[in-house]
GROMACS .gro file of C-alpha atoms in nm:
model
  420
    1UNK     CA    1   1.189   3.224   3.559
    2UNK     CA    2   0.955   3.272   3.289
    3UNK     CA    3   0.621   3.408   3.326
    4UNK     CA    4   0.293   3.350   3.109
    5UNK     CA    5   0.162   3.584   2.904
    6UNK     CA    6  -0.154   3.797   2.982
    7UNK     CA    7  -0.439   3.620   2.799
    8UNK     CA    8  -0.461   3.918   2.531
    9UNK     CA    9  -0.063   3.830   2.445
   10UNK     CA   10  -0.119   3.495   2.349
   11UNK     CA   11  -0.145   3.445   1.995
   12UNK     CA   12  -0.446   3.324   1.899
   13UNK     CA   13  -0.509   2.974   1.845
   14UNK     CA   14  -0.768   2.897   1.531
   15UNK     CA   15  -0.804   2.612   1.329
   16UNK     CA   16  -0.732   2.556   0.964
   17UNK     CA   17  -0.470   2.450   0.718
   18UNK     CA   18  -0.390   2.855   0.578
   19UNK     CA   19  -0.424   2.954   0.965
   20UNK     CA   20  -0.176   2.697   1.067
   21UNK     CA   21   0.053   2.715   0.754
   22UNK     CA   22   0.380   2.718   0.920
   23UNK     CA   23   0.327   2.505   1.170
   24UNK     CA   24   0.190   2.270   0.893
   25UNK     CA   25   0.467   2.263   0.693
   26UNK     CA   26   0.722   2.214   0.922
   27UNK     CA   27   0.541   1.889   1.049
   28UNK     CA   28   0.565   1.789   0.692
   29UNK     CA   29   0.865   1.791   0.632
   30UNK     CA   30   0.924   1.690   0.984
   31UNK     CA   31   0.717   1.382   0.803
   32UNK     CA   32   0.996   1.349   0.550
   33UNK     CA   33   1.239   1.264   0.773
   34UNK     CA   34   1.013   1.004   0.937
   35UNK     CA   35   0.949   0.798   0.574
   36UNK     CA   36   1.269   0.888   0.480
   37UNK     CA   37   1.450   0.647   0.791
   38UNK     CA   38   1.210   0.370   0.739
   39UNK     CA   39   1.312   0.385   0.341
   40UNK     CA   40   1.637   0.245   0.395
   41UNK     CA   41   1.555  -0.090   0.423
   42UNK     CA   42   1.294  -0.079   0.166
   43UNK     CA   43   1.570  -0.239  -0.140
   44UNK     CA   44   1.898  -0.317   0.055
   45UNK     CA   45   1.775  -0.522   0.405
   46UNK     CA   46   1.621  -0.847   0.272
   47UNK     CA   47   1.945  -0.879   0.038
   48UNK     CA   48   2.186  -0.805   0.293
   49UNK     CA   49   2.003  -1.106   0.475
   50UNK     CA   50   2.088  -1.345   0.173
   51UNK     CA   51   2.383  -1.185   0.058
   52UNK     CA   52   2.579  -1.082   0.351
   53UNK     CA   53   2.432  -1.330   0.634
   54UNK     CA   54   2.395  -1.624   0.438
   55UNK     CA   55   1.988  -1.654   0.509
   56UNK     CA   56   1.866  -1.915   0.344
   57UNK     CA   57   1.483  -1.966   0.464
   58UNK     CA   58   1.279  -1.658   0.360
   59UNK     CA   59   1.128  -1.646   0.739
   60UNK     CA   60   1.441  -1.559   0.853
   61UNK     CA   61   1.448  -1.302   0.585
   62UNK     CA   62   1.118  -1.174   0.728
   63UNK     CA   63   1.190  -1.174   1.098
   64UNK     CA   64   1.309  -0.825   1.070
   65UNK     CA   65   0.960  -0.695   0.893
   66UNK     CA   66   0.779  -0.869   1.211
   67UNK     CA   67   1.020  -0.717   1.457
   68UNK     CA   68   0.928  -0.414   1.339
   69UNK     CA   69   0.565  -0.426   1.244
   70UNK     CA   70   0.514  -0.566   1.609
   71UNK     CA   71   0.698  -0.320   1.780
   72UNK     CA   72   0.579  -0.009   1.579
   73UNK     CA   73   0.187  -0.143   1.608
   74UNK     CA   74   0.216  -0.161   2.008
   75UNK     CA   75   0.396   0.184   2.007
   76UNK     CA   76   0.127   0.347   1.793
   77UNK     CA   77  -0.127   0.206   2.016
   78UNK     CA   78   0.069   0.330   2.355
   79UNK     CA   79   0.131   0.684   2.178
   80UNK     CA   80  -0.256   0.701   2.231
   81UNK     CA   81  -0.265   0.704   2.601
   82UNK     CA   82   0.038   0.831   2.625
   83UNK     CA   83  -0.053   1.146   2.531
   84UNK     CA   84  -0.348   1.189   2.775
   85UNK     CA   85  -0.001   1.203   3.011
   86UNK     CA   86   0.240   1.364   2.758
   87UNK     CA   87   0.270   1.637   2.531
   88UNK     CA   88   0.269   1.580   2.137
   89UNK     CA   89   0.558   1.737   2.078
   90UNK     CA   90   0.733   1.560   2.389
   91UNK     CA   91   0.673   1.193   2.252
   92UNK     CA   92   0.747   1.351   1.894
   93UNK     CA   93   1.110   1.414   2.014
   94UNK     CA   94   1.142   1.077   2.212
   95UNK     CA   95   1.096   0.954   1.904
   96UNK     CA   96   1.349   1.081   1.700
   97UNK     CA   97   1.616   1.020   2.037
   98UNK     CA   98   1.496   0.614   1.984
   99UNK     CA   99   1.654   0.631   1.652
  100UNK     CA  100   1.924   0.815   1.655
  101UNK     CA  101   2.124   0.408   1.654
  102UNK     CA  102   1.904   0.300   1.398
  103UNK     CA  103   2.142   0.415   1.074
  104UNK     CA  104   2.463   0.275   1.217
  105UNK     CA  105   2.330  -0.055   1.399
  106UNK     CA  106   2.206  -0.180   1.014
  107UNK     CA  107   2.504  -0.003   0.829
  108UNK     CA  108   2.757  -0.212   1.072
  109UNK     CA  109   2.564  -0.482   1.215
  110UNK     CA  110   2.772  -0.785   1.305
  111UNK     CA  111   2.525  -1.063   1.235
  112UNK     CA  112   2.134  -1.028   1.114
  113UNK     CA  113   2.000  -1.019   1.543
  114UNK     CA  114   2.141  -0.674   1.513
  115UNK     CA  115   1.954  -0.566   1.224
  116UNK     CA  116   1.622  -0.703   1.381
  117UNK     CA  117   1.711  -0.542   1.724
  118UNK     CA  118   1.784  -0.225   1.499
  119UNK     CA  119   1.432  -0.286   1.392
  120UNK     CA  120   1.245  -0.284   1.709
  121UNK     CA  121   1.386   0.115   1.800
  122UNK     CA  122   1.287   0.178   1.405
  123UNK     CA  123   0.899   0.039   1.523
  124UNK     CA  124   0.928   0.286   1.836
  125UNK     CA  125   1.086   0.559   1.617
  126UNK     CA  126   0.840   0.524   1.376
  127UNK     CA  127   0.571   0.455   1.608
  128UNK     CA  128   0.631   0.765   1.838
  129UNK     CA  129   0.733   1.036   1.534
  130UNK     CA  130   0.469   0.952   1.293
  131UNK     CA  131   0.186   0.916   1.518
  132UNK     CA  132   0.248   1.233   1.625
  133UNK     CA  133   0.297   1.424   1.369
  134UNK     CA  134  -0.042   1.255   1.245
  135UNK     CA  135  -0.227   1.326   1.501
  136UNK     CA  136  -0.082   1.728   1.550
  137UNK     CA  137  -0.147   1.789   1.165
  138UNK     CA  138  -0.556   1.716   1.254
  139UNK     CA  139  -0.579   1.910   1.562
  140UNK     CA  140  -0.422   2.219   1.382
  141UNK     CA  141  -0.661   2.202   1.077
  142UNK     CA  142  -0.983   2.100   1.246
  143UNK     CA  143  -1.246   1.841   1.114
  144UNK     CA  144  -1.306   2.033   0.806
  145UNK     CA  145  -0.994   1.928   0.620
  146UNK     CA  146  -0.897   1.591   0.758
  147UNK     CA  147  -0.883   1.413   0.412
  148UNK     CA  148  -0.660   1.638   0.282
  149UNK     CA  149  -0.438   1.709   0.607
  150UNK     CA  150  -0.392   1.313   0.641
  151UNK     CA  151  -0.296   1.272   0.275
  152UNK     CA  152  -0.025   1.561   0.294
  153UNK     CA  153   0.113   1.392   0.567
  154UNK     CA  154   0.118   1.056   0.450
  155UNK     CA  155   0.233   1.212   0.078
  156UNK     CA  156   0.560   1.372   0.248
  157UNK     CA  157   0.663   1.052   0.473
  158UNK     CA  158   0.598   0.758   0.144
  159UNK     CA  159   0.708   0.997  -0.074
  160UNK     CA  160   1.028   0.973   0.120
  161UNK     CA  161   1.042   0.617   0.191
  162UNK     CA  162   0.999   0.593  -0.219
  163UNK     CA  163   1.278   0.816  -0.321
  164UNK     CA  164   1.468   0.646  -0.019
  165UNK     CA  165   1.446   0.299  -0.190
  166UNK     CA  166   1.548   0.436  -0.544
  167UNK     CA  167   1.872   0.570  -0.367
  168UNK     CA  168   2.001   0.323  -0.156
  169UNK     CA  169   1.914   0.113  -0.484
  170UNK     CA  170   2.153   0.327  -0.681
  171UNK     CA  171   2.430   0.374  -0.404
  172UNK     CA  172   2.418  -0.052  -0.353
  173UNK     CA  173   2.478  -0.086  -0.756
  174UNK     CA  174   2.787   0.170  -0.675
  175UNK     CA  175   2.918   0.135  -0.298
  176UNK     CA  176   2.765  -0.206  -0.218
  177UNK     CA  177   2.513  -0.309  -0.013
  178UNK     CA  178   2.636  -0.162   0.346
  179UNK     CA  179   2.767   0.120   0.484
  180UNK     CA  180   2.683   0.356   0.252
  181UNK     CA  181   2.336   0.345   0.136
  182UNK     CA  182   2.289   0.341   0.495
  183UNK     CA  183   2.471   0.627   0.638
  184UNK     CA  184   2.206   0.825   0.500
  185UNK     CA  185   1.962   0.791   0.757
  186UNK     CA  186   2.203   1.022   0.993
  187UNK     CA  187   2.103   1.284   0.803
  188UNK     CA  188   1.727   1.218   0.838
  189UNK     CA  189   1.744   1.155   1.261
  190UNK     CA  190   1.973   1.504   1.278
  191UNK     CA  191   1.662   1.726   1.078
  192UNK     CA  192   1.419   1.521   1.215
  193UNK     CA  193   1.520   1.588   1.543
  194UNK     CA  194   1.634   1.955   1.492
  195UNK     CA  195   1.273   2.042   1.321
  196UNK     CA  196   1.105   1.887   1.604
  197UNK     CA  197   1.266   2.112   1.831
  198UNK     CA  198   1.118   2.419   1.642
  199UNK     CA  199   0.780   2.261   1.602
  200UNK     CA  200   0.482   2.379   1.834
  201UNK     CA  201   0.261   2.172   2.061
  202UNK     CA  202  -0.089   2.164   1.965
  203UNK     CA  203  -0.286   2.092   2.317
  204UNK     CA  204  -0.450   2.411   2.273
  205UNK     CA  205  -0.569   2.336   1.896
  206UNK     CA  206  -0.726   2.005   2.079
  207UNK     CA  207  -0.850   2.221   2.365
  208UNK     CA  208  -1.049   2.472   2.121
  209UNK     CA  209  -1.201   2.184   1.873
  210UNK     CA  210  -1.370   1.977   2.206
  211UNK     CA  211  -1.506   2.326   2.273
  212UNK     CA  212  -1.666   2.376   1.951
  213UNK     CA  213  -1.755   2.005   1.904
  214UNK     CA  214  -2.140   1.993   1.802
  215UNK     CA  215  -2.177   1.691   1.980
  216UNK     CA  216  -2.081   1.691   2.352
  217UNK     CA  217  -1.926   1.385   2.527
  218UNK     CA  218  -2.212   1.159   2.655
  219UNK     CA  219  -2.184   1.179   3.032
  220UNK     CA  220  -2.005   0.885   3.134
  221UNK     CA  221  -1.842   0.757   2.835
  222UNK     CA  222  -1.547   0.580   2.894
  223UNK     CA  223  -1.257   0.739   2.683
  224UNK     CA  224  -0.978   0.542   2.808
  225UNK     CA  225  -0.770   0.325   2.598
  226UNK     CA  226  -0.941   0.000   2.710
  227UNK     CA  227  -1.286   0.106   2.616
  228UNK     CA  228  -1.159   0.312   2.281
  229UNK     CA  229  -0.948  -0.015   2.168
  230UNK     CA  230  -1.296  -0.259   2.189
  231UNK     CA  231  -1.501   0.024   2.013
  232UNK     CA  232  -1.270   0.084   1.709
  233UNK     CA  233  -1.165  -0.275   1.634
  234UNK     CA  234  -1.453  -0.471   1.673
  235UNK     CA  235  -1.794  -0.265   1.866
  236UNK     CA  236  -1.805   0.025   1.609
  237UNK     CA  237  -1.909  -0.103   1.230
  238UNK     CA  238  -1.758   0.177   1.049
  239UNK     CA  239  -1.406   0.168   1.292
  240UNK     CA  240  -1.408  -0.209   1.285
  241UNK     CA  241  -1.469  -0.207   0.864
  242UNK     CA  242  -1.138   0.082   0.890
  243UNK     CA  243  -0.917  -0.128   1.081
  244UNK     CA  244  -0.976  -0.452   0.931
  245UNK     CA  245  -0.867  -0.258   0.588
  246UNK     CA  246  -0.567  -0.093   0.714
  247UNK     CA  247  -0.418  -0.435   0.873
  248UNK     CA  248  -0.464  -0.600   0.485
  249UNK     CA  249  -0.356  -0.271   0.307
  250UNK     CA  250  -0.013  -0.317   0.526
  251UNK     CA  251  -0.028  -0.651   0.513
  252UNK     CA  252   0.015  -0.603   0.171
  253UNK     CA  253   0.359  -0.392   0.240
  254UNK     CA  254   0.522  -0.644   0.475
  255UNK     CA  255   0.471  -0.905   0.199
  256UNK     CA  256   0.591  -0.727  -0.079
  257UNK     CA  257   0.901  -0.514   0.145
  258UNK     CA  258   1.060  -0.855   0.164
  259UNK     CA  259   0.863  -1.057  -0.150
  260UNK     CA  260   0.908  -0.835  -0.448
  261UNK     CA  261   1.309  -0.773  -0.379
  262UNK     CA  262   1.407  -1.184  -0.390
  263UNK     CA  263   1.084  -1.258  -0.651
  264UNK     CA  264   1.225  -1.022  -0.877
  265UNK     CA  265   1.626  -1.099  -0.851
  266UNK     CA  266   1.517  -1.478  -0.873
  267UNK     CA  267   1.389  -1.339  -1.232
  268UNK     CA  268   1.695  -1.218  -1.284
  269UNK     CA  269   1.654  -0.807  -1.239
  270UNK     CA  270   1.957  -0.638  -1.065
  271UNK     CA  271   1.970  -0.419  -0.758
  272UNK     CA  272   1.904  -0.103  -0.934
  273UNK     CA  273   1.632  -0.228  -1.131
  274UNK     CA  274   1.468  -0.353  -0.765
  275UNK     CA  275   1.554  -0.051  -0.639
  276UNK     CA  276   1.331   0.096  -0.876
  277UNK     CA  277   1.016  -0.079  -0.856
  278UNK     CA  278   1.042  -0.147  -0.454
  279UNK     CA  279   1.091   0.329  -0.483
  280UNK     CA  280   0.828   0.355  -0.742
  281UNK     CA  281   0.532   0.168  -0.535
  282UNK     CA  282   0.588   0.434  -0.225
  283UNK     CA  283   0.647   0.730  -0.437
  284UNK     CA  284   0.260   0.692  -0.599
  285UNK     CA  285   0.164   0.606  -0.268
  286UNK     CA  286   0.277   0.919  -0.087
  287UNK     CA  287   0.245   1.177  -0.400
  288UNK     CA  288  -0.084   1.025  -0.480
  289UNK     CA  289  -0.194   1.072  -0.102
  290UNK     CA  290  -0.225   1.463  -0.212
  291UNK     CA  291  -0.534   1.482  -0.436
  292UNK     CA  292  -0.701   1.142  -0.256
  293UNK     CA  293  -0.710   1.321   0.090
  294UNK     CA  294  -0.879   1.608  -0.104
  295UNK     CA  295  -1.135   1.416  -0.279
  296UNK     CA  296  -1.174   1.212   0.029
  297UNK     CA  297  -1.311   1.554   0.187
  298UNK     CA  298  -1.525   1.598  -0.130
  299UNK     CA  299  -1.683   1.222  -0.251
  300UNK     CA  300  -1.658   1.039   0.101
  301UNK     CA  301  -1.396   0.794   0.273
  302UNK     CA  302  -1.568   0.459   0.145
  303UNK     CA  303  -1.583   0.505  -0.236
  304UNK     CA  304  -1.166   0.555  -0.222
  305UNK     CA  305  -1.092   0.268   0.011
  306UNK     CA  306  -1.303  -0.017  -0.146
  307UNK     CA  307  -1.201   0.078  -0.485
  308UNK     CA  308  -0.853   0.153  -0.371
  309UNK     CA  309  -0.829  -0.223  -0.222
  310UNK     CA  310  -0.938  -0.360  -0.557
  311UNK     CA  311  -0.698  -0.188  -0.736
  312UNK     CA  312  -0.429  -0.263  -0.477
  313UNK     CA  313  -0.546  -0.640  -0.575
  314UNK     CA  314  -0.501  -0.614  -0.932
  315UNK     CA  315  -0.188  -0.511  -0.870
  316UNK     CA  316  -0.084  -0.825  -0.744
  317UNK     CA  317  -0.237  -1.025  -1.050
  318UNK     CA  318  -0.032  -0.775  -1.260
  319UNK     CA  319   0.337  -0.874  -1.075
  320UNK     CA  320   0.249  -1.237  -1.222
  321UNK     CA  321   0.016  -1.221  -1.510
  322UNK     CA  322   0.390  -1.046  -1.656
  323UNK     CA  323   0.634  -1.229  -1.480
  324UNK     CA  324   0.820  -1.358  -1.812
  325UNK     CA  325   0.898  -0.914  -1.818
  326UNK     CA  326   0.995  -0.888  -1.499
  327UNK     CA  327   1.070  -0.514  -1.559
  328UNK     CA  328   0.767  -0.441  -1.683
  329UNK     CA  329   0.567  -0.651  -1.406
  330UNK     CA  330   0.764  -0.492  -1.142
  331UNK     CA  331   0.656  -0.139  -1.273
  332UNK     CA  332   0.336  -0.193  -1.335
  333UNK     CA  333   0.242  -0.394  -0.999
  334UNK     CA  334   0.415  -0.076  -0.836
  335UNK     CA  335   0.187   0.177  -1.016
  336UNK     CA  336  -0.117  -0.025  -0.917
  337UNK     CA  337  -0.014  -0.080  -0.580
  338UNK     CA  338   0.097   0.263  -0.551
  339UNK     CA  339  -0.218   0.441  -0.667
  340UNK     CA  340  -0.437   0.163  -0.483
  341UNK     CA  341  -0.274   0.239  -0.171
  342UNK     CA  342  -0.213   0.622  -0.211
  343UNK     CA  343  -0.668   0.578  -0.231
  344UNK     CA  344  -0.741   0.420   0.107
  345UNK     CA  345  -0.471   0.550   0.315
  346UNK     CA  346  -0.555   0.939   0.345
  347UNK     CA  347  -0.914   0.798   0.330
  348UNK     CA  348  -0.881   0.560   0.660
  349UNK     CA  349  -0.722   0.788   0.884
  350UNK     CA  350  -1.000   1.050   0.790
  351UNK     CA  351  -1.307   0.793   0.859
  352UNK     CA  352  -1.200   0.676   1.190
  353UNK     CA  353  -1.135   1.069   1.255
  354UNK     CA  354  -1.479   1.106   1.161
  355UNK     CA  355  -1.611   0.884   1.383
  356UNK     CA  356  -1.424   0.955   1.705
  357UNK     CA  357  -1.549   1.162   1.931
  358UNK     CA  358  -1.170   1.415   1.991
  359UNK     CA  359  -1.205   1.372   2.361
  360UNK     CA  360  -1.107   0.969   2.264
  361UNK     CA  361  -0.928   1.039   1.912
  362UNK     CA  362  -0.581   1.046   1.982
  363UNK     CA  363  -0.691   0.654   2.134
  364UNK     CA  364  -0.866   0.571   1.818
  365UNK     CA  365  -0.654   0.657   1.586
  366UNK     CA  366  -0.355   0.477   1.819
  367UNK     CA  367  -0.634   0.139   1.774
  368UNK     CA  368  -0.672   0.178   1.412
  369UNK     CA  369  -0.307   0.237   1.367
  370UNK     CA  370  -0.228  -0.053   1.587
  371UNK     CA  371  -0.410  -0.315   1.363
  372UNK     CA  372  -0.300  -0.130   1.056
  373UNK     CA  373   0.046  -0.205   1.159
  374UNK     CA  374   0.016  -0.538   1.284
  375UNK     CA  375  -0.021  -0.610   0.927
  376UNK     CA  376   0.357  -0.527   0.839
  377UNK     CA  377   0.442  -0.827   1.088
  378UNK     CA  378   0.122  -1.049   0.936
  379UNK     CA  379   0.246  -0.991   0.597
  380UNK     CA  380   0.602  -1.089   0.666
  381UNK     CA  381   0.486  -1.384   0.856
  382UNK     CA  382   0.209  -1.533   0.606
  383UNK     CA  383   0.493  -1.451   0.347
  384UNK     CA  384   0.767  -1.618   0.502
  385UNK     CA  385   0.553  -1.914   0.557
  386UNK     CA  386   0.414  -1.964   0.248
  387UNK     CA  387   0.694  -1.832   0.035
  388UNK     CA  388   0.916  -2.183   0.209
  389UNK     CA  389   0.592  -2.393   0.175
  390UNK     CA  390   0.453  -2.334  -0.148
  391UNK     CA  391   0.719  -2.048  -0.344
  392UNK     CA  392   0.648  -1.649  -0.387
  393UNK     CA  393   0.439  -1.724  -0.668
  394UNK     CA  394   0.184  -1.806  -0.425
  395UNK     CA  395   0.220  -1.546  -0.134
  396UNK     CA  396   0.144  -1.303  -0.475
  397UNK     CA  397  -0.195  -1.491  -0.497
  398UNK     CA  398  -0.251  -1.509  -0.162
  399UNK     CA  399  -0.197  -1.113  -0.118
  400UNK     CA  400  -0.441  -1.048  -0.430
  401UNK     CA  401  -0.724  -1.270  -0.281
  402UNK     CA  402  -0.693  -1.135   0.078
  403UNK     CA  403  -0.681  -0.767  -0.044
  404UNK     CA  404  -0.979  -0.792  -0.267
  405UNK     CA  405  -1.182  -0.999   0.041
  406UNK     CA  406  -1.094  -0.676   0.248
  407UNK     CA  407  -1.220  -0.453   0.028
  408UNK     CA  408  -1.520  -0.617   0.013
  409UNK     CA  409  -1.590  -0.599   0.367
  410UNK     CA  410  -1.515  -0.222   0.380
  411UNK     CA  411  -1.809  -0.181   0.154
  412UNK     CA  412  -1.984  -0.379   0.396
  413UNK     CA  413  -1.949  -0.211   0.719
  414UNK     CA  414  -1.776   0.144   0.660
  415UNK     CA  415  -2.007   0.392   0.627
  416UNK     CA  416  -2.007   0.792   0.615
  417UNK     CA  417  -2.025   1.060   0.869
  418UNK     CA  418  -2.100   1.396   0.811
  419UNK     CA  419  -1.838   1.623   0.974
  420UNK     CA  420  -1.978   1.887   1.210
   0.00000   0.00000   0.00000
């Protein structure tokens, strides 16, 4: 039976990003293995819904976006509470167990209900892993370095998902569509899952920040998820102007995951050339997340998400303005979107950091990634219904006006906190 250590054993817990190094980097690469299983569907899925099942209406296409944008929104707003009941690193590892099927259910699926039920353990996999490894990155570097912590985190898992895409892009051109671009995944649930084993809890990092906090917990404050859930989606301005841009900024992601991959093989552009611009987008994304979660810790969190909506908008404009190129289009709609999105995401995750109190963070930032994720299954469903109503041509107009509307309203309501 073990024993605890004599308080002077311990090692001491402090908070930073240099004092925390290792435990830092092994949650980011941890990270890696999270973007990396979600990247496999990012070229391949949608065309092995036309190609191999025979889907003709693009909702059906799209049901497997919304299966998993639901179920990974509800899990990232459970992984909230649940870890006022759990450890971090305990619903870290439950996640990677969910997916452990994931890989083989879409590499072998029968008919397209398994790929959508292999999409609802992808939500909780991706729901449980990267919510965690979210969260444990801010408690080990303290309020001091948010920006930058979020947008090394967020670089390592869409740079993943990005480089993802451009392979299973190249191993379709060369094996086909399924098993083999698939297969790949294994190799991201067995790290994932080993690294997580290695990786350190981080109660006491959470423990030590409450007790420095300048601001004390008003007595009585309700910091249950109930209460947290009302005050970052609609009773806080600054939460509310957050979530409202993280639901459009995925929104966005839904609609072009299963848009861009049939707009741009209608226009004649093969797999590998898909593959490219559907791994370009994420790859800005992610690597840009590195030096927009520093300057988000330098210039503010509003000034990078409204300007990073616009540009996400222009993007949009871009993919049609072009469409006669569709190379070009393709690439340059990914470097705007990329770039546009690599700006608010880092920056989001930080404000709503900001302005939760850390006794009722872990809930807020379960909220804010709850409506952020919704958008995945809003996207694929305005997409799917518009895109059999009126063509893609007009889901791409659609996503440009409601992007640059969101952005607006961020300017609106977010505002800045100084970080004590």
């Amino acid at each position: 039976m073990k024993t605890a250590l004599p308080v002077e054993d311990r090692p001491a817990v402090r908070l930073g990003l240099r004092e925390n190094r290792l435990q830092f980097t092994l949650l980011v690469v941890v990270n890696v293995c999270v973007g990396g299983l979600v990247g496999l569907e990012r070229t391949t899925v949608p065309l092995i819904g036309t190609e191999t099942f025979g889907l003709t209406s693009d909702l059906a296409v799209f049901s497997f976006i919304i299966a998993f944008g639901l179920t990974k929104a509800l899990t990232n707003l459970a992984a909230g509470a649940l870890t006022a009941r759990f450890r971090r690193k305990q619903l870290l590892l439950a996640g990677w167990l969910i997916g452990v099927p994931v890989p083989f259910a879409l590499a072998y699926a029968p008919s397209w209900g398994w790929i959508v039920a292999a999409n609802v353990l992808l939500g909780l996999n991706q729901g449980l892993t990267w919510s965690m490894t979210v969260n444990m990155k801010i408690d080990l570097v303290g309020p001091a370095r948010r920006g930058l912590a979020t947008g090394l985190n967020e670089a390592a898992g869409y740079t993943a998902v990005g480089v993802t895409a451009l392979l299973t892009g190249y191993l379709a051109t060369t094996h086909g569509l399924r098993p083999v671009p698939e297969l790949i995944g294994v190799v991201f649930v067995a790290a994932g899952l080993a690294l997580s084993l290695v990786v350190r809890d981080t109660a006491a990092h959470v423990a030590l920040e409450l007790a420095r906090h300048a601001e004390p917990l008003p007595a009585g404050e309700d910091t249950g998820l109930k209460a947290t859930f009302a005050r970052t989606s609609w009773r806080d301005r600054s939460l509310r102007g957050a979530s409202q841009a993280g639901l459009v900024n995925n929104l966005n992601d839904g609609l072009t995951w299963g848009v861009f991959p049939l707009l741009f093989t209608d226009h004649g552009l093969g797999i590998a050339a898909v593959g490219l611009i559907k791994g370009l987008y994420p790859v800005l994304w992610g690597i840009g997340q590195i030096p927009t979660g520093h300057l988000a810790d330098r210039v503010g969190r509003k000034p990078l998400v409204v300007t990073g909506m616009l540009v996400q908008s222009a993007g949009f404009v871009l993919a049609l303005a072009l469409l006669d190129r569709p190379l070009l289009a393709g690439v340059l709609s990914a470097v705007a979107l990329g770039l546009g999105t690599a700006m608010v995401y880092p920056a989001l995750i930080a404000s709503v950091s900001d302005h939760a109190h850390p006794a009722w963070r872990a809930n807020a930032l379960g909220t804010y990634r709850f409506w952020r994720d919704i958008g995945y299954a809003a996207g694929a469903l305005v997409a799917g219904i518009l895109a059999d109503l009126l063509g893609l041509n007009a889901t791409v107009i659609a996503a440009a006006a409601l992007t640059a509307a969101s952005g607006l309203l961020a300017a609106r309501w977010i505002t800045e906190r100084p970080k004590g």
